[in-house]
Short mmCIF file of C-alpha atoms in Angstrom, two decimals:
data_model
loop_
_atom_site.label_atom_id
_atom_site.label_comp_id
_atom_site.label_asym_id
_atom_site.label_seq_id
_atom_site.Cartn_x
_atom_site.Cartn_y
_atom_site.Cartn_z
CA MET Q 1 131.74 105.24 88.86
CA THR Q 2 130.47 103.90 92.24
CA LEU Q 3 128.88 100.93 92.60
CA THR Q 4 125.32 102.20 93.41
CA ASN Q 5 125.31 105.01 90.19
CA PHE Q 6 126.20 101.80 88.17
CA PHE Q 7 123.61 100.40 89.01
CA PHE Q 8 121.24 103.85 89.04
CA ALA Q 9 122.42 104.39 85.94
CA ASN Q 10 120.67 100.57 84.52
CA PRO Q 11 117.68 99.91 85.99
CA ILE Q 12 117.29 96.68 83.56
CA LEU Q 13 120.95 95.38 84.72
CA MET Q 14 119.65 95.62 88.14
CA VAL Q 15 116.21 93.97 88.23
CA VAL Q 16 117.73 90.96 86.10
CA ILE Q 17 120.02 90.35 88.60
CA SER Q 18 117.85 91.18 91.38
CA LEU Q 19 115.90 88.58 90.02
CA VAL Q 20 118.42 85.86 89.69
CA PHE Q 21 119.30 86.46 92.78
CA GLY Q 22 115.68 86.34 93.99
CA LEU Q 23 115.44 83.20 92.65
CA LEU Q 24 118.32 81.89 94.57
CA VAL Q 25 116.46 82.99 97.91
CA GLY Q 26 113.44 81.19 97.04
CA SER Q 27 114.94 78.27 96.67
CA PHE Q 28 116.41 78.20 100.45
CA LEU Q 29 112.53 79.51 101.12
CA ASN Q 30 111.36 76.19 99.98
CA VAL Q 31 113.72 75.12 102.62
CA VAL Q 32 112.69 76.78 105.43
CA ILE Q 33 108.96 76.64 104.91
CA TYR Q 34 109.70 72.83 104.64
CA ARG Q 35 111.86 72.20 107.46
CA LEU Q 36 110.67 74.65 109.83
CA PRO Q 37 107.31 73.09 111.49
CA GLN Q 38 108.96 69.87 111.31
CA MET Q 39 111.95 71.01 113.76
CA MET Q 40 109.82 73.24 115.95
CA GLN Q 41 107.87 69.97 116.17
CA ALA Q 42 110.42 67.81 117.16
CA GLU Q 43 111.61 70.46 119.22
CA TRP Q 44 108.50 70.73 121.16
CA THR Q 45 107.77 67.13 121.54
CA LYS Q 46 111.43 66.49 123.30
CA GLN Q 47 110.58 69.10 125.73
CA CYS Q 48 107.12 67.53 126.43
CA TYR Q 49 108.85 64.29 127.16
CA GLU Q 50 111.31 66.03 129.54
CA LEU Q 51 108.44 68.24 131.41
CA PHE Q 52 106.53 64.84 131.88
CA GLU Q 53 109.29 63.09 132.35
CA ILE Q 54 108.65 60.11 129.47
CA LYS Q 55 111.39 57.75 129.19
CA ASN Q 56 110.27 54.52 128.44
CA SER Q 57 109.66 52.72 125.16
CA SER Q 58 107.04 54.31 124.16
CA LYS Q 59 108.75 57.77 122.87
CA PRO Q 60 108.33 58.02 119.11
CA SER Q 61 111.90 58.76 117.16
CA GLU Q 62 112.71 62.27 116.71
CA ILE Q 63 114.51 64.36 113.59
CA SER Q 64 118.32 63.58 113.89
CA PRO Q 65 119.76 66.51 115.53
CA SER Q 66 121.91 67.08 112.33
CA PHE Q 67 118.44 67.69 110.91
CA ASN Q 68 118.62 72.06 109.80
CA LEU Q 69 118.09 74.40 107.12
CA ALA Q 70 121.64 73.87 106.20
CA MET Q 71 121.77 69.85 106.41
CA PRO Q 72 121.32 67.31 104.72
CA ASN Q 73 121.11 68.42 101.98
CA SER Q 74 118.35 69.04 99.01
CA HIS Q 75 117.25 65.33 98.30
CA CYS Q 76 113.63 63.21 96.88
CA PRO Q 77 111.32 62.91 99.54
CA LYS Q 78 110.11 59.94 98.72
CA CYS Q 79 113.27 57.83 98.14
CA LYS Q 80 115.71 60.20 99.47
CA HIS Q 81 117.77 60.57 96.82
CA GLU Q 82 120.86 63.49 96.59
CA ILE Q 83 119.83 66.61 94.52
CA SER Q 84 122.61 67.66 92.89
CA THR Q 85 123.92 70.75 92.27
CA LEU Q 86 122.58 70.80 88.62
CA GLN Q 87 119.65 69.61 89.36
CA ASN Q 88 119.25 72.52 92.21
CA ILE Q 89 118.45 75.15 89.81
CA PRO Q 90 115.89 77.14 90.84
CA VAL Q 91 112.88 77.04 88.21
CA PHE Q 92 114.64 75.39 85.62
CA SER Q 93 116.02 72.17 87.08
CA TRP Q 94 112.12 71.40 87.64
CA PHE Q 95 111.30 72.44 84.05
CA PHE Q 96 114.58 70.05 83.06
CA LEU Q 97 113.81 67.62 84.67
CA ARG Q 98 109.95 67.66 84.08
CA GLY Q 99 108.84 67.96 87.83
CA LYS Q 100 110.30 64.42 88.17
CA CYS Q 101 113.18 62.66 90.78
CA SER Q 102 116.19 61.96 88.59
CA TYR Q 103 116.24 58.56 89.86
CA CYS Q 104 112.61 57.19 91.27
CA GLN Q 105 110.22 59.13 88.84
CA ALA Q 106 108.54 60.09 91.67
CA SER Q 107 106.58 63.74 91.01
CA ILE Q 108 107.75 66.67 92.65
CA SER Q 109 105.50 69.48 93.27
CA ALA Q 110 106.02 72.26 91.19
CA ARG Q 111 104.50 74.32 94.02
CA TYR Q 112 108.69 74.71 94.38
CA PRO Q 113 109.34 75.76 91.22
CA ILE Q 114 106.42 78.97 91.35
CA MET Q 115 106.94 79.76 94.86
CA GLU Q 116 111.63 80.11 93.65
CA ALA Q 117 109.77 82.46 90.38
CA PHE Q 118 107.75 84.12 92.57
CA THR Q 119 109.87 84.95 95.37
CA GLY Q 120 112.34 86.33 92.04
CA LEU Q 121 109.95 89.10 90.81
CA ILE Q 122 109.00 89.95 94.52
CA THR Q 123 112.81 90.81 94.81
CA ALA Q 124 112.91 92.75 91.76
CA LEU Q 125 110.14 94.32 92.63
CA VAL Q 126 111.30 95.60 95.65
CA VAL Q 127 115.18 96.30 94.27
CA PHE Q 128 112.82 98.37 91.43
CA LYS Q 129 111.29 100.17 94.26
CA PHE Q 130 113.19 101.59 96.87
CA GLY Q 131 116.79 101.35 94.80
CA PHE Q 132 120.26 100.23 95.11
CA THR Q 133 120.34 101.19 98.83
CA TRP Q 134 120.46 100.14 102.53
CA LEU Q 135 116.84 100.69 103.47
CA THR Q 136 116.24 98.01 99.63
CA LEU Q 137 117.95 95.84 102.17
CA ALA Q 138 115.80 95.34 105.22
CA MET Q 139 112.42 95.44 103.10
CA LEU Q 140 113.71 92.83 101.18
CA PHE Q 141 114.33 90.60 104.81
CA LEU Q 142 111.00 92.00 105.30
CA SER Q 143 109.39 90.79 102.00
CA TRP Q 144 110.60 87.22 102.58
CA SER Q 145 110.16 86.94 105.35
CA LEU Q 146 106.33 87.32 105.02
CA ILE Q 147 106.88 85.49 102.06
CA VAL Q 148 107.56 82.07 104.72
CA LEU Q 149 105.13 83.50 106.85
CA THR Q 150 102.65 83.29 105.30
CA MET Q 151 103.30 79.92 103.45
CA ILE Q 152 104.14 78.45 106.58
CA ASP Q 153 100.96 79.89 107.99
CA PHE Q 154 99.19 78.22 105.40
CA ASP Q 155 99.99 74.49 105.88
CA HIS Q 156 99.88 74.85 109.56
CA GLN Q 157 97.92 77.83 110.41
CA LEU Q 158 101.45 78.54 112.56
CA LEU Q 159 103.93 81.49 112.60
CA PRO Q 160 107.33 81.00 114.31
CA ASP Q 161 108.19 83.14 117.17
CA ASP Q 162 111.90 82.43 115.69
CA ILE Q 163 110.27 85.52 113.03
CA THR Q 164 107.95 87.21 114.04
CA LEU Q 165 109.56 88.02 117.05
CA PRO Q 166 113.10 89.27 115.01
CA LEU Q 167 111.26 90.86 112.69
CA LEU Q 168 109.36 92.92 115.30
CA TRP Q 169 112.32 93.94 116.82
CA LEU Q 170 114.37 94.74 112.68
CA GLY Q 171 111.58 96.79 112.24
CA LEU Q 172 112.71 98.93 115.90
CA ILE Q 173 115.88 98.85 114.53
CA VAL Q 174 114.96 100.28 111.28
CA ASN Q 175 113.46 103.00 112.26
CA SER Q 176 115.59 103.96 114.82
CA MET Q 177 117.55 105.19 112.24
CA GLY Q 178 114.46 106.75 110.80
CA MET Q 179 114.81 104.63 107.59
CA ILE Q 180 110.54 104.03 107.42
CA THR Q 181 108.71 106.49 109.91
CA SER Q 182 110.56 107.54 113.21
CA LEU Q 183 111.28 105.23 116.67
CA GLU Q 184 108.24 106.87 118.59
CA GLU Q 185 105.28 105.74 115.93
CA ALA Q 186 107.29 102.58 115.19
CA VAL Q 187 107.14 102.13 119.22
CA TRP Q 188 103.24 103.20 118.96
CA GLY Q 189 102.69 100.95 115.79
CA ALA Q 190 104.44 97.52 117.03
CA ILE Q 191 102.24 98.70 120.77
CA VAL Q 192 98.72 99.11 119.13
CA GLY Q 193 98.43 96.64 116.44
CA TYR Q 194 99.15 93.34 119.27
CA ALA Q 195 96.34 95.24 121.43
CA ILE Q 196 94.40 95.47 118.33
CA LEU Q 197 94.21 92.20 117.49
CA TRP Q 198 94.11 90.85 120.94
CA GLY Q 199 91.01 93.10 121.80
CA VAL Q 200 89.62 91.63 118.59
CA TYR Q 201 90.56 88.11 119.91
CA TRP Q 202 89.12 88.16 123.38
CA LEU Q 203 86.12 90.29 122.31
CA PHE Q 204 84.74 87.20 119.52
CA LYS Q 205 86.39 84.31 122.49
CA LEU Q 206 83.74 85.49 124.73
CA VAL Q 207 80.72 86.52 122.75
CA THR Q 208 80.99 83.33 121.21
CA GLY Q 209 82.99 81.40 123.48
CA LYS Q 210 85.87 80.26 120.77
CA GLU Q 211 88.72 81.03 119.53
CA GLY Q 212 89.29 83.28 116.49
CA MET Q 213 93.16 83.76 115.47
CA GLY Q 214 95.48 82.90 117.24
CA TYR Q 215 98.98 85.06 119.06
CA GLY Q 216 101.38 84.86 116.20
CA ASP Q 217 98.23 87.12 114.03
CA PHE Q 218 99.12 89.50 116.77
CA LYS Q 219 102.68 90.11 117.13
CA LEU Q 220 102.67 89.38 113.35
CA LEU Q 221 100.08 92.93 113.21
CA ALA Q 222 103.26 94.47 115.44
CA ALA Q 223 106.05 93.82 113.54
CA LEU Q 224 104.58 94.77 111.14
CA GLY Q 225 103.52 97.96 112.83
CA ALA Q 226 107.12 98.30 114.26
CA TRP Q 227 107.79 98.59 110.09
CA MET Q 228 105.41 100.80 108.73
CA GLY Q 229 104.55 103.45 111.78
CA TRP Q 230 101.02 102.73 113.78
CA GLN Q 231 99.27 104.93 111.43
CA SER Q 232 99.46 102.21 108.49
CA LEU Q 233 97.24 99.80 110.79
CA PRO Q 234 94.62 100.73 109.38
CA LEU Q 235 95.24 100.32 105.80
CA ILE Q 236 96.83 96.88 106.43
CA ILE Q 237 93.37 95.85 108.67
CA LEU Q 238 91.02 97.30 106.48
CA LEU Q 239 93.00 95.66 103.18
CA SER Q 240 93.50 92.35 104.80
CA SER Q 241 89.72 91.77 106.36
CA PHE Q 242 88.56 92.61 102.50
CA VAL Q 243 90.54 89.67 101.20
CA GLY Q 244 90.45 87.24 103.46
CA ALA Q 245 86.17 87.81 103.77
CA VAL Q 246 85.95 87.57 100.08
CA VAL Q 247 88.44 83.62 100.33
CA GLY Q 248 86.65 82.75 102.72
CA LEU Q 249 83.33 83.24 101.33
CA SER Q 250 84.30 82.00 98.19
CA LEU Q 251 85.56 78.86 99.25
CA ILE Q 252 82.27 78.29 101.22
CA VAL Q 253 80.23 79.14 98.29
CA ILE Q 254 81.93 77.93 95.86
CA LYS Q 255 83.70 74.78 96.72
CA GLY Q 256 81.26 74.36 99.84
CA ARG Q 257 83.77 74.22 102.64
CA ASP Q 258 82.76 73.49 105.78
CA LYS Q 259 82.43 76.96 107.91
CA ASN Q 260 83.81 75.74 111.54
CA ILE Q 261 86.85 75.00 109.69
CA PRO Q 262 89.38 78.10 110.53
CA ILE Q 263 91.21 79.80 107.83
CA PRO Q 264 94.46 81.08 109.05
CA PHE Q 265 94.91 85.17 108.60
CA GLY Q 266 97.75 85.87 108.70
CA PRO Q 267 99.04 84.74 104.69
CA TYR Q 268 95.86 88.38 104.08
CA LEU Q 269 98.34 89.92 107.01
CA ALA Q 270 101.50 89.33 105.34
CA SER Q 271 100.09 90.41 101.69
CA ALA Q 272 98.51 93.84 102.90
CA GLY Q 273 101.96 94.48 104.53
CA PHE Q 274 103.68 93.71 101.85
CA LEU Q 275 101.06 95.97 99.79
CA ALA Q 276 100.88 99.23 102.13
CA LEU Q 277 104.44 99.11 102.17
CA LEU Q 278 105.10 99.76 98.81
CA TRP Q 279 101.79 101.01 97.43
CA GLY Q 280 100.29 102.31 100.99
CA ASP Q 281 100.35 106.18 100.49
CA GLU Q 282 98.83 105.30 96.25
CA LEU Q 283 96.22 103.00 97.91
CA ILE Q 284 95.23 105.45 100.93
CA ALA Q 285 94.67 108.11 97.77
CA PHE Q 286 92.73 105.88 95.72
CA TYR Q 287 90.13 105.44 98.38
CA TYR Q 288 89.84 108.91 99.42
CA CYS Q 289 89.44 109.73 95.32
CA LEU Q 290 86.34 106.73 95.73
CA ILE Q 291 84.17 107.99 98.73
CA THR Q 292 84.50 111.91 97.27
#
């Protein structure tokens, strides 16, 4: 019996293993979400000083070259105490330590175990939906990337090119093998996805004089189009706009948020893209049932 047949014969075991693996991946995604924006900020600062040839002592301290996604090891953000392997077990260690650093007793955000658990559930869901195939591996990479983009955009209103552009090219590569849609539809999905939001951006700017969204949103929708083809774009735009409008109005009405404070659109695009990826046909069928 091949490994694939074994997992198909034991779907519960496949989902459990996927869940555990997803917890481990979620721990790494926490690192990416926290460190990548800092690495980008350090690089931008360095480029600015080089561009303007600033060499005086007012130059701010830079992040150490050893600061990357692999180094330094995980540590308490307050006292810098290094976290041991046993204290870094996804989800469980946080509860065992009662959400505090073992050395200085500083509180550790519950966001870390929540992200790990969420990634584990998403991983198990994707594996359960698509089985144990090469397509599943591609879908997992897309799903994990969307999680990272969602959280970075939520924190910094930033969608890094280091993620969106490789994601776009990978979508085209995946569909060059016809894994989700045809290469032609994927290419047009990337073109139309970028063009739609680019057009909305300039129309809004011409009418209001303000920027309604960032270029990262264009690239993210282009990437989703490259993965799922141009036919998926109306559903993604509809879902993301609807959810974004509901959340935005809720923040204004319930929490009194200033309507002039920008709300990142990337999380809604990413969420809509994931829903379209897993249940696009079902959602379209449901919509037609509502209007007929």
